[in-house]
Tab-separated table of C-alpha atoms in Angstrom:
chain	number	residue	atom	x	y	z
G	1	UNK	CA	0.000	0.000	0.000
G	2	UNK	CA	1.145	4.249	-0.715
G	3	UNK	CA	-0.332	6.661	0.543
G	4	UNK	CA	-1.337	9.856	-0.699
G	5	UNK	CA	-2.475	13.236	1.050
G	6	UNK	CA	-5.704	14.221	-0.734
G	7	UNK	CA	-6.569	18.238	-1.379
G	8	UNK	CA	-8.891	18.089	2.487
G	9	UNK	CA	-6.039	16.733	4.019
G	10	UNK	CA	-7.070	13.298	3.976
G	11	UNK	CA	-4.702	10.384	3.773
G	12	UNK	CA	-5.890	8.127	0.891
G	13	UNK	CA	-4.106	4.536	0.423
G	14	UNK	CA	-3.207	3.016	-2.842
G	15	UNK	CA	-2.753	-0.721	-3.197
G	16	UNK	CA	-1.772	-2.221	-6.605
G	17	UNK	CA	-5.471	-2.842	-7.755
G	18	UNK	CA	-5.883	0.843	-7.398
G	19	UNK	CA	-2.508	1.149	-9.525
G	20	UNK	CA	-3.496	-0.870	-12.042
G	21	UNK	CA	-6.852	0.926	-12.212
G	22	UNK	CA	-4.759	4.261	-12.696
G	23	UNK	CA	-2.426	2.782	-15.542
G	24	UNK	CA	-6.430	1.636	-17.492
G	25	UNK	CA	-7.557	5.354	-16.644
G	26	UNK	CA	-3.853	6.484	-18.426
G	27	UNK	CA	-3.769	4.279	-21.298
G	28	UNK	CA	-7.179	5.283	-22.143
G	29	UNK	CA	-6.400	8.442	-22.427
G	30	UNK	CA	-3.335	8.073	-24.487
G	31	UNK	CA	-5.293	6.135	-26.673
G	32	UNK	CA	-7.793	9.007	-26.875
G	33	UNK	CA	-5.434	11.262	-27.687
G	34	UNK	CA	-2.567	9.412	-29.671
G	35	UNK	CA	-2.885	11.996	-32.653
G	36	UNK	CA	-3.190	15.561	-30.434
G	37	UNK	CA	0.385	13.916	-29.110
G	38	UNK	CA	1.532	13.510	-32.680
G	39	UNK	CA	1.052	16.343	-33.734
G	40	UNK	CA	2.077	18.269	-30.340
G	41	UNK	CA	5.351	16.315	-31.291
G	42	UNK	CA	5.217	16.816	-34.877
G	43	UNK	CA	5.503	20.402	-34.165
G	44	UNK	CA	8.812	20.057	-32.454
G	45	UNK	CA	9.788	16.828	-32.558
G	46	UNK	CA	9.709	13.446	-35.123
G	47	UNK	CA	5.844	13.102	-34.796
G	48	UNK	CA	5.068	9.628	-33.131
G	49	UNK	CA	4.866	10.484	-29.478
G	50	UNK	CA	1.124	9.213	-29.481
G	51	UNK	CA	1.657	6.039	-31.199
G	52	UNK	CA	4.551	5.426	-29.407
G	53	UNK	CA	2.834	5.664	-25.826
G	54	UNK	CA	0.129	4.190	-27.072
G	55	UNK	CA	2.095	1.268	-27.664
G	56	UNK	CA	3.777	0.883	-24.369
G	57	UNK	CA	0.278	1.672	-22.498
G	58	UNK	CA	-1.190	-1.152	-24.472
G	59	UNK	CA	1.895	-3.659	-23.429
G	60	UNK	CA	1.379	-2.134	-19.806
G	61	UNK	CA	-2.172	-3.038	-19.161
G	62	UNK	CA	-1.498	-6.201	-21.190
G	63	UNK	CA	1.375	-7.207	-18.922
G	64	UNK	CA	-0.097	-6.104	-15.819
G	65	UNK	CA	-3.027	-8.474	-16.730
G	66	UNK	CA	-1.133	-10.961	-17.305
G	67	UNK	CA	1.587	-10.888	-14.325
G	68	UNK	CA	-1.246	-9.501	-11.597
G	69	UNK	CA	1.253	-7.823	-9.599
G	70	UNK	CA	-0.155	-8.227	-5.605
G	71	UNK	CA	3.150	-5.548	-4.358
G	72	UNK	CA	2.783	-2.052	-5.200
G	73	UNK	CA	7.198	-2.236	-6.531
G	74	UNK	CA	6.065	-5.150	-8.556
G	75	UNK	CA	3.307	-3.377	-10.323
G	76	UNK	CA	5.817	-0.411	-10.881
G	77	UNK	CA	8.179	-2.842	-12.170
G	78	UNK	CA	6.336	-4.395	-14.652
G	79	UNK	CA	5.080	-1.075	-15.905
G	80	UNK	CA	8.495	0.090	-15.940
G	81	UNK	CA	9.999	-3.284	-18.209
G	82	UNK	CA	6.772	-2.677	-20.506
G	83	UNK	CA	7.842	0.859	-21.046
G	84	UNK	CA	11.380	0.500	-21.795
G	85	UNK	CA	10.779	-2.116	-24.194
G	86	UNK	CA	7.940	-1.375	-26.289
G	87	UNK	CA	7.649	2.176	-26.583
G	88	UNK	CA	10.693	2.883	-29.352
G	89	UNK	CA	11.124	6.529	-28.580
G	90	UNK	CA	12.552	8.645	-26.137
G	91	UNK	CA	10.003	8.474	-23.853
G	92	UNK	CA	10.452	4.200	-22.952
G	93	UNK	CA	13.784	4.764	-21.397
G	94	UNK	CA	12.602	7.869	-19.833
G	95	UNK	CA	9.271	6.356	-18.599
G	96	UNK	CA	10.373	3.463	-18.064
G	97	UNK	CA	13.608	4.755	-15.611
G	98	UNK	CA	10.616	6.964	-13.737
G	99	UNK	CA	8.719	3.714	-13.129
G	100	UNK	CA	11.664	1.531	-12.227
G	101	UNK	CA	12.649	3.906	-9.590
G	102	UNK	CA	9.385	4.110	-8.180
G	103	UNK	CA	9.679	0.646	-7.900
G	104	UNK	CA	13.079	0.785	-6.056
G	105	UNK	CA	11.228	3.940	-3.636
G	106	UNK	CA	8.427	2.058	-3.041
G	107	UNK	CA	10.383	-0.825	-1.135
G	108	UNK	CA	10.860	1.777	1.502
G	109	UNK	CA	8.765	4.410	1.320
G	110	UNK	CA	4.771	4.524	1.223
G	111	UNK	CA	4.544	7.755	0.556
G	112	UNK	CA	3.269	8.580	-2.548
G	113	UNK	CA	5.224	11.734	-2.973
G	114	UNK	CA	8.222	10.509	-2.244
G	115	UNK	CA	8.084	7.579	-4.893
G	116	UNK	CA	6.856	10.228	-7.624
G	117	UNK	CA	10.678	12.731	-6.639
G	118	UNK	CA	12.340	9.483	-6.972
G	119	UNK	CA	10.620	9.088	-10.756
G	120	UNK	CA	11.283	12.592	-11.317
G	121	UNK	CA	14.900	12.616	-10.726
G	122	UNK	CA	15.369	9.097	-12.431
G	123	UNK	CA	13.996	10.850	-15.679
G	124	UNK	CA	16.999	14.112	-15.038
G	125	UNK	CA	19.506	11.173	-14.652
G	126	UNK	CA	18.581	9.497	-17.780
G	127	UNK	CA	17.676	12.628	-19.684
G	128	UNK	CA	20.573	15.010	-18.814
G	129	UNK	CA	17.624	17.443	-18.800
G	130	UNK	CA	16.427	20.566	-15.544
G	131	UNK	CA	14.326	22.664	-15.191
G	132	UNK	CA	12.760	25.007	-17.958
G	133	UNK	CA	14.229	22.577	-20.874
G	134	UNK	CA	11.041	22.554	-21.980
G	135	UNK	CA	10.334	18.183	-21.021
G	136	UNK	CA	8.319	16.428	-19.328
G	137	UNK	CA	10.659	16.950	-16.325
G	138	UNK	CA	8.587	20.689	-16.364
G	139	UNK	CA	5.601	18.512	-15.542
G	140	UNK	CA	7.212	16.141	-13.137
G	141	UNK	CA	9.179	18.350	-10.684
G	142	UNK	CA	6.419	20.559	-10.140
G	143	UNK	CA	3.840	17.687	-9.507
G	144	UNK	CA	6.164	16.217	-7.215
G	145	UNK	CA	5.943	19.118	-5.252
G	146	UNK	CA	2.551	19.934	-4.603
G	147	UNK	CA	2.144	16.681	-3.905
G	148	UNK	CA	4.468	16.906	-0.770
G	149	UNK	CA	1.436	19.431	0.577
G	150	UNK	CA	-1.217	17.133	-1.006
G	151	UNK	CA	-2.161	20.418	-2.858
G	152	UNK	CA	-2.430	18.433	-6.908
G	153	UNK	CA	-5.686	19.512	-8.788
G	154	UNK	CA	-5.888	19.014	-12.233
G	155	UNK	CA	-6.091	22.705	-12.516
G	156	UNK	CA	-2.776	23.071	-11.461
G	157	UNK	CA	-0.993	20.086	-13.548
G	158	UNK	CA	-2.489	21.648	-16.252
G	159	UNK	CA	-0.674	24.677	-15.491
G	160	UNK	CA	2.490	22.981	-15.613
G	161	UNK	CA	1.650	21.608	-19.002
G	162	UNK	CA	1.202	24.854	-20.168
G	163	UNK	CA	3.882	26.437	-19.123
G	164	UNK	CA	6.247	24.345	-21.762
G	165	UNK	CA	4.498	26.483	-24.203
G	166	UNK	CA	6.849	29.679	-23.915
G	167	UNK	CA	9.976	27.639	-23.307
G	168	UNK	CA	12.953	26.817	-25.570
G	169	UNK	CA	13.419	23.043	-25.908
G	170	UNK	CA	16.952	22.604	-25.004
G	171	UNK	CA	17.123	18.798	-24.205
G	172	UNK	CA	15.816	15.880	-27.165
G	173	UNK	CA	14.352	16.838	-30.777
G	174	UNK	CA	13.059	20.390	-30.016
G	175	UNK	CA	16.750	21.062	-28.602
G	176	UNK	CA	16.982	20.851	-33.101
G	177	UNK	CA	14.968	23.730	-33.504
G	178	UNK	CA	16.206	26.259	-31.165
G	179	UNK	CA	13.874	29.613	-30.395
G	180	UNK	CA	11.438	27.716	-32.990
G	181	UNK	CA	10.393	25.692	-30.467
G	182	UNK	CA	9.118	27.988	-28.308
G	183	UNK	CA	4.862	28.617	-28.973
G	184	UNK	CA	4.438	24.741	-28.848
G	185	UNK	CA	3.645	22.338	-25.825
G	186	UNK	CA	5.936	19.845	-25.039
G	187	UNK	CA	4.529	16.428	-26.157
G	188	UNK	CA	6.311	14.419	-23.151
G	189	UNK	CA	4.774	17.668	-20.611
G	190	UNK	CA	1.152	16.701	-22.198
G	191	UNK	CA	1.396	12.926	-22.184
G	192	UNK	CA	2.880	13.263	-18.117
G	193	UNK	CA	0.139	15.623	-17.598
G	194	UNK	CA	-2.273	13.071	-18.821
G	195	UNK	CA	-0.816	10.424	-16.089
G	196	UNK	CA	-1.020	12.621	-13.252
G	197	UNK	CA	-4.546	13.921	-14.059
G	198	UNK	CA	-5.515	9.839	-14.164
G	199	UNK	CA	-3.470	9.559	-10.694
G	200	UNK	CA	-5.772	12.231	-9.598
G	201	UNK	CA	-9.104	10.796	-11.337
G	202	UNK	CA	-8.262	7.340	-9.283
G	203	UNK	CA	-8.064	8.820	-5.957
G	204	UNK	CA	-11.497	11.086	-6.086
A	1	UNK	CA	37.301	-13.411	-26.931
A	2	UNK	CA	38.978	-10.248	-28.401
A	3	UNK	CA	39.752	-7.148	-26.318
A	4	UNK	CA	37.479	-4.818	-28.167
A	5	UNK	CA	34.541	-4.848	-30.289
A	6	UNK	CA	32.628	-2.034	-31.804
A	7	UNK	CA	28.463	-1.583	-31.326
A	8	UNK	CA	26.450	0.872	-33.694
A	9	UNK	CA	23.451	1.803	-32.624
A	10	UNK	CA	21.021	4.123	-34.646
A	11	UNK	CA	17.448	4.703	-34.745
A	12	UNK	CA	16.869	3.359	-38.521
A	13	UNK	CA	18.523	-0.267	-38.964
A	14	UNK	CA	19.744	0.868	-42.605
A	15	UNK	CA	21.750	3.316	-41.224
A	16	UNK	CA	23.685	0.754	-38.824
A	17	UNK	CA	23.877	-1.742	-42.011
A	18	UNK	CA	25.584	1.060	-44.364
A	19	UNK	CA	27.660	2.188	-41.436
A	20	UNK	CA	29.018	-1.741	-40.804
A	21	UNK	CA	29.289	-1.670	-44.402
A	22	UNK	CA	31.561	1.380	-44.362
A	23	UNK	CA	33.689	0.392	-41.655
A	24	UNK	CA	34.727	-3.491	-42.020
A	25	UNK	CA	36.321	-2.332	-44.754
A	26	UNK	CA	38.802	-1.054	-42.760
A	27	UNK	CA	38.880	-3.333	-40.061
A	28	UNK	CA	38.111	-6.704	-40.788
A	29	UNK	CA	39.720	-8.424	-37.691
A	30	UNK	CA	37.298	-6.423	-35.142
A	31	UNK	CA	33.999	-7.713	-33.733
A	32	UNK	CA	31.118	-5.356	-34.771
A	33	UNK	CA	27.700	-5.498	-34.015
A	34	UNK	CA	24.519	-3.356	-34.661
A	35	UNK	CA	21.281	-1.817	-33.531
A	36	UNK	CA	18.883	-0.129	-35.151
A	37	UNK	CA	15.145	0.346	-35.245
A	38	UNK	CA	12.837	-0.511	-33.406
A	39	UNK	CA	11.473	-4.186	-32.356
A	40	UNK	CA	9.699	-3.834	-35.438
A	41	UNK	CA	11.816	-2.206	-37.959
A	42	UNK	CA	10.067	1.337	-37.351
A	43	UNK	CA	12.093	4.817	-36.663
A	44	UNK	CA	13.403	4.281	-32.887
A	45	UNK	CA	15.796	1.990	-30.438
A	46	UNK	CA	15.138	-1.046	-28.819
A	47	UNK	CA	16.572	-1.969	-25.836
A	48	UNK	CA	16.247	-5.783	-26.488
A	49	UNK	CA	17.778	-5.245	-29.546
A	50	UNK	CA	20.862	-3.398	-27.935
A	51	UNK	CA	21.137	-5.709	-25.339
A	52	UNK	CA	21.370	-8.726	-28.009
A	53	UNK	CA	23.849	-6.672	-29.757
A	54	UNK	CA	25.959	-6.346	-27.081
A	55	UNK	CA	25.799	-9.965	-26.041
A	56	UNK	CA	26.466	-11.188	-29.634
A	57	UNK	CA	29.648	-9.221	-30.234
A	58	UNK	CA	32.795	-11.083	-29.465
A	59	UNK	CA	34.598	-7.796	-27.694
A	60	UNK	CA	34.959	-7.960	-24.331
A	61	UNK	CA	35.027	-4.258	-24.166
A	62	UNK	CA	32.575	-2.479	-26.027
A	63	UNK	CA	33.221	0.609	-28.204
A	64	UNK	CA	29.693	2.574	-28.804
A	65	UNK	CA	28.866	4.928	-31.541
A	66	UNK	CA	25.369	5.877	-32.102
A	67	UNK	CA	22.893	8.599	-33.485
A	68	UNK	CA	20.573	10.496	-31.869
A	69	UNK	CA	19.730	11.696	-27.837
A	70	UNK	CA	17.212	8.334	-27.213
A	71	UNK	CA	19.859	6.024	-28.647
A	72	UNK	CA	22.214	6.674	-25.522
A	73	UNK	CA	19.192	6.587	-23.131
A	74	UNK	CA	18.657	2.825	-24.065
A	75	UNK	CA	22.533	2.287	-24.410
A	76	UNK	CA	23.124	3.562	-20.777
A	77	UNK	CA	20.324	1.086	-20.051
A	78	UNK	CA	21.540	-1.583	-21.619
A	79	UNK	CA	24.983	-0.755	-19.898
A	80	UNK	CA	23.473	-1.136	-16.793
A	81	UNK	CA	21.796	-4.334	-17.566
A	82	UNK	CA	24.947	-5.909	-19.021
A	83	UNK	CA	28.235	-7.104	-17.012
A	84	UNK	CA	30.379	-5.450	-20.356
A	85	UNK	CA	32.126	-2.274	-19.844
A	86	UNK	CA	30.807	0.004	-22.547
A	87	UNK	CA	32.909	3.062	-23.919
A	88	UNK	CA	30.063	5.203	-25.640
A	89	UNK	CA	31.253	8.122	-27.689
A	90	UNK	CA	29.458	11.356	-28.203
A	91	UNK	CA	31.000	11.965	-31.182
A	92	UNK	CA	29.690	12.308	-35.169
A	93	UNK	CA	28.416	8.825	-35.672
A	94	UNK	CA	29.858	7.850	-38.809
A	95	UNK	CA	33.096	9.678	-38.991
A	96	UNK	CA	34.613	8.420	-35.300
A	97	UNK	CA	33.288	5.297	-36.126
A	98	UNK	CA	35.440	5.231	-39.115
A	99	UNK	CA	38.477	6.462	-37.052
A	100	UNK	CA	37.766	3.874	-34.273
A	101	UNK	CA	37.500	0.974	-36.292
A	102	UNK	CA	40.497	1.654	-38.409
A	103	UNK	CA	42.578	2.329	-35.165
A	104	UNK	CA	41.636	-0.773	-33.339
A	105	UNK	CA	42.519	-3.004	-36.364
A	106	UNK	CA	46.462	-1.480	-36.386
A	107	UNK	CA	46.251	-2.368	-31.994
A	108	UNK	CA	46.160	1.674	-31.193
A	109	UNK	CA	45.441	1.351	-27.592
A	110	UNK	CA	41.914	2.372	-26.318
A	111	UNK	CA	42.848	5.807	-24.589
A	112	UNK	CA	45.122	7.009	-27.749
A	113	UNK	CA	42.229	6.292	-29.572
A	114	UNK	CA	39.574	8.388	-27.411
A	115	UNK	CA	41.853	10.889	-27.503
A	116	UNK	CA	42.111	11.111	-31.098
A	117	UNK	CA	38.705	11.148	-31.023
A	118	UNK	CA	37.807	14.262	-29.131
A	119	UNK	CA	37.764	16.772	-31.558
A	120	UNK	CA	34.774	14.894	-33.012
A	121	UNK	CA	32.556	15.589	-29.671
A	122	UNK	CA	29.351	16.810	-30.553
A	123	UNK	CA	26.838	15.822	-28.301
């Protein structure tokens, strides 16, 4: 079981059905919006961020279905390997580190929080990227503090989304286009912002 | 086993077959192995696919040359899932691979070779 402070200070616990409910809630939308992420990424990047998560989301439910993790690292674990392998892009490795060190957090930690700033700074490890880069990191480091204060709305990871917009990418594909890149959302901000908003749509 | 092999990894797997191509010619007596595309041959890397690629060449020691930013987030992976010592190279991809491979068939030792490498860091 995690735990997660809630907006009216209540503690809400997770167990792995509840995680595996969030990664059907995520996929879904992914698969909803495979071609907004294309073409968020065709803008900047090479144009198959949708399909791409859309592939590892379907190998993640698939596996998870399969393997029925009962331990909240194990379910991060197999999302994680699922990630890594089947997504082709940038964002598998970079997912897929996020995931696998939740999974290492979560074997001593329960907080919530916690494992999400141990995802966060797996992705800057991998990534090379900070702050203001204009990645997904811009969604990630923020979320992982507000949820410290249990103080996540969707409002507010939308927010972070949107502030990619006005940034220069200077980490991946968009790194390519220099000031070009700036009037565009970041298609790894929009697809993280679609995982948190789940993580929030589980909990209500 | 041999000392030294080289890996290519690239997002497109035509690129790492005209690369090989290239570069046996010059050294025919060093392992090389390749990566590139995804699991099924579309634009991306594959971390299975690097991992096989690493496990298939006969170097003990690997040296790395590669493409693009995601190509070197799988790589490091891979590293980390492997128990061979990978030198990966942030240099122009087809050029140092060149150098490399034409070194390492004359027996220029590894660090004389990253060192005549470094003017070709561009990532």
């Amino acid at each position: 079981m995690i735990r997660l402070i809630q907006l009216d200070g209540v503690t809400q616990m997770l167990d792995s059905k509840q995680i595996q409910k969030w990664m059907q809630l995520f996929a879904k939308e992914i698969a909803t919006n495979k071609e907004y992420l294309s073409d968020l990424d065709d803008a900047i990047g090479d144009g198959d961020h949708g399909n791409n998560m859309d592939r590892g989301m379907i190998a993640v439910i698939e596996n998870l279905e399969e393997k029925n993790p009962t331990e909240i690292a194990d379910s991060f674990k197999v999302i994680a390997m699922a990630l890594m392998t089947k997504v082709g892009g940038a964002s598998g490795p970079l997912y897929g580190t996020a995931f696998l060190e939740m999974a290492k957090a979560a074997q001593n930690s329960e907080d919530l929080a916690e494992l999400i700033a141990a995802g966060t700074a797996g992705i800057a490890k991998r990534g090379g990227a900070s702050a203001a880069d204009k990645t997904m990191l811009d969604v990630w480091i923020p979320t992982s503090e507000v949820l410290k204060n249990g103080q996540l709305t969707a409002e507010k990871v939308d927010s972070f989304v949107e502030s990619t917009k006005d940034m220069q990418g200077k980490k991946g594909r968009s790194s390519y286009l220099g000031e070009r890149s700036i009037g565009h959302i970041d298609p790894g901000a929009a697809s993280s912002g679609m995982l948190f908003k789940t993580l929030i749509e589980v909990t209500k | 086993m041999t000392k030294y092999g080289i890996l290519l990894v690239s997002h497109v797997s035509e690129v790492v077959f005209g690369v090989n191509r290239l570069i046996e010619q010059v050294a025919k007596d060093v392992p090389i192995t390749t990566a590139g595309g995804t699991e099924d041959n579309d634009v991306g890397t594959s971390i299975e696919k690097i991992s096989a690629a690493i496990e298939n060449n006969e170097g003990e020691e690997l040296l790395v040359f590669y493409d693009l930013g995601s190509s070197k987030m799988n790589l490091e992976l891979a590293e980390e899932l492997s128990d061979k010592k990978l030198h990966i190279f942030n240099t122009a991809f087809i050029e140092s691979a060149y150098s490399a491979a034409a070194l390492l068939q004359v027996n220029v030792p590894i660090e004389q070779i990253k060192k005549e490498l470094e003017p070709l860091i561009i990532k």
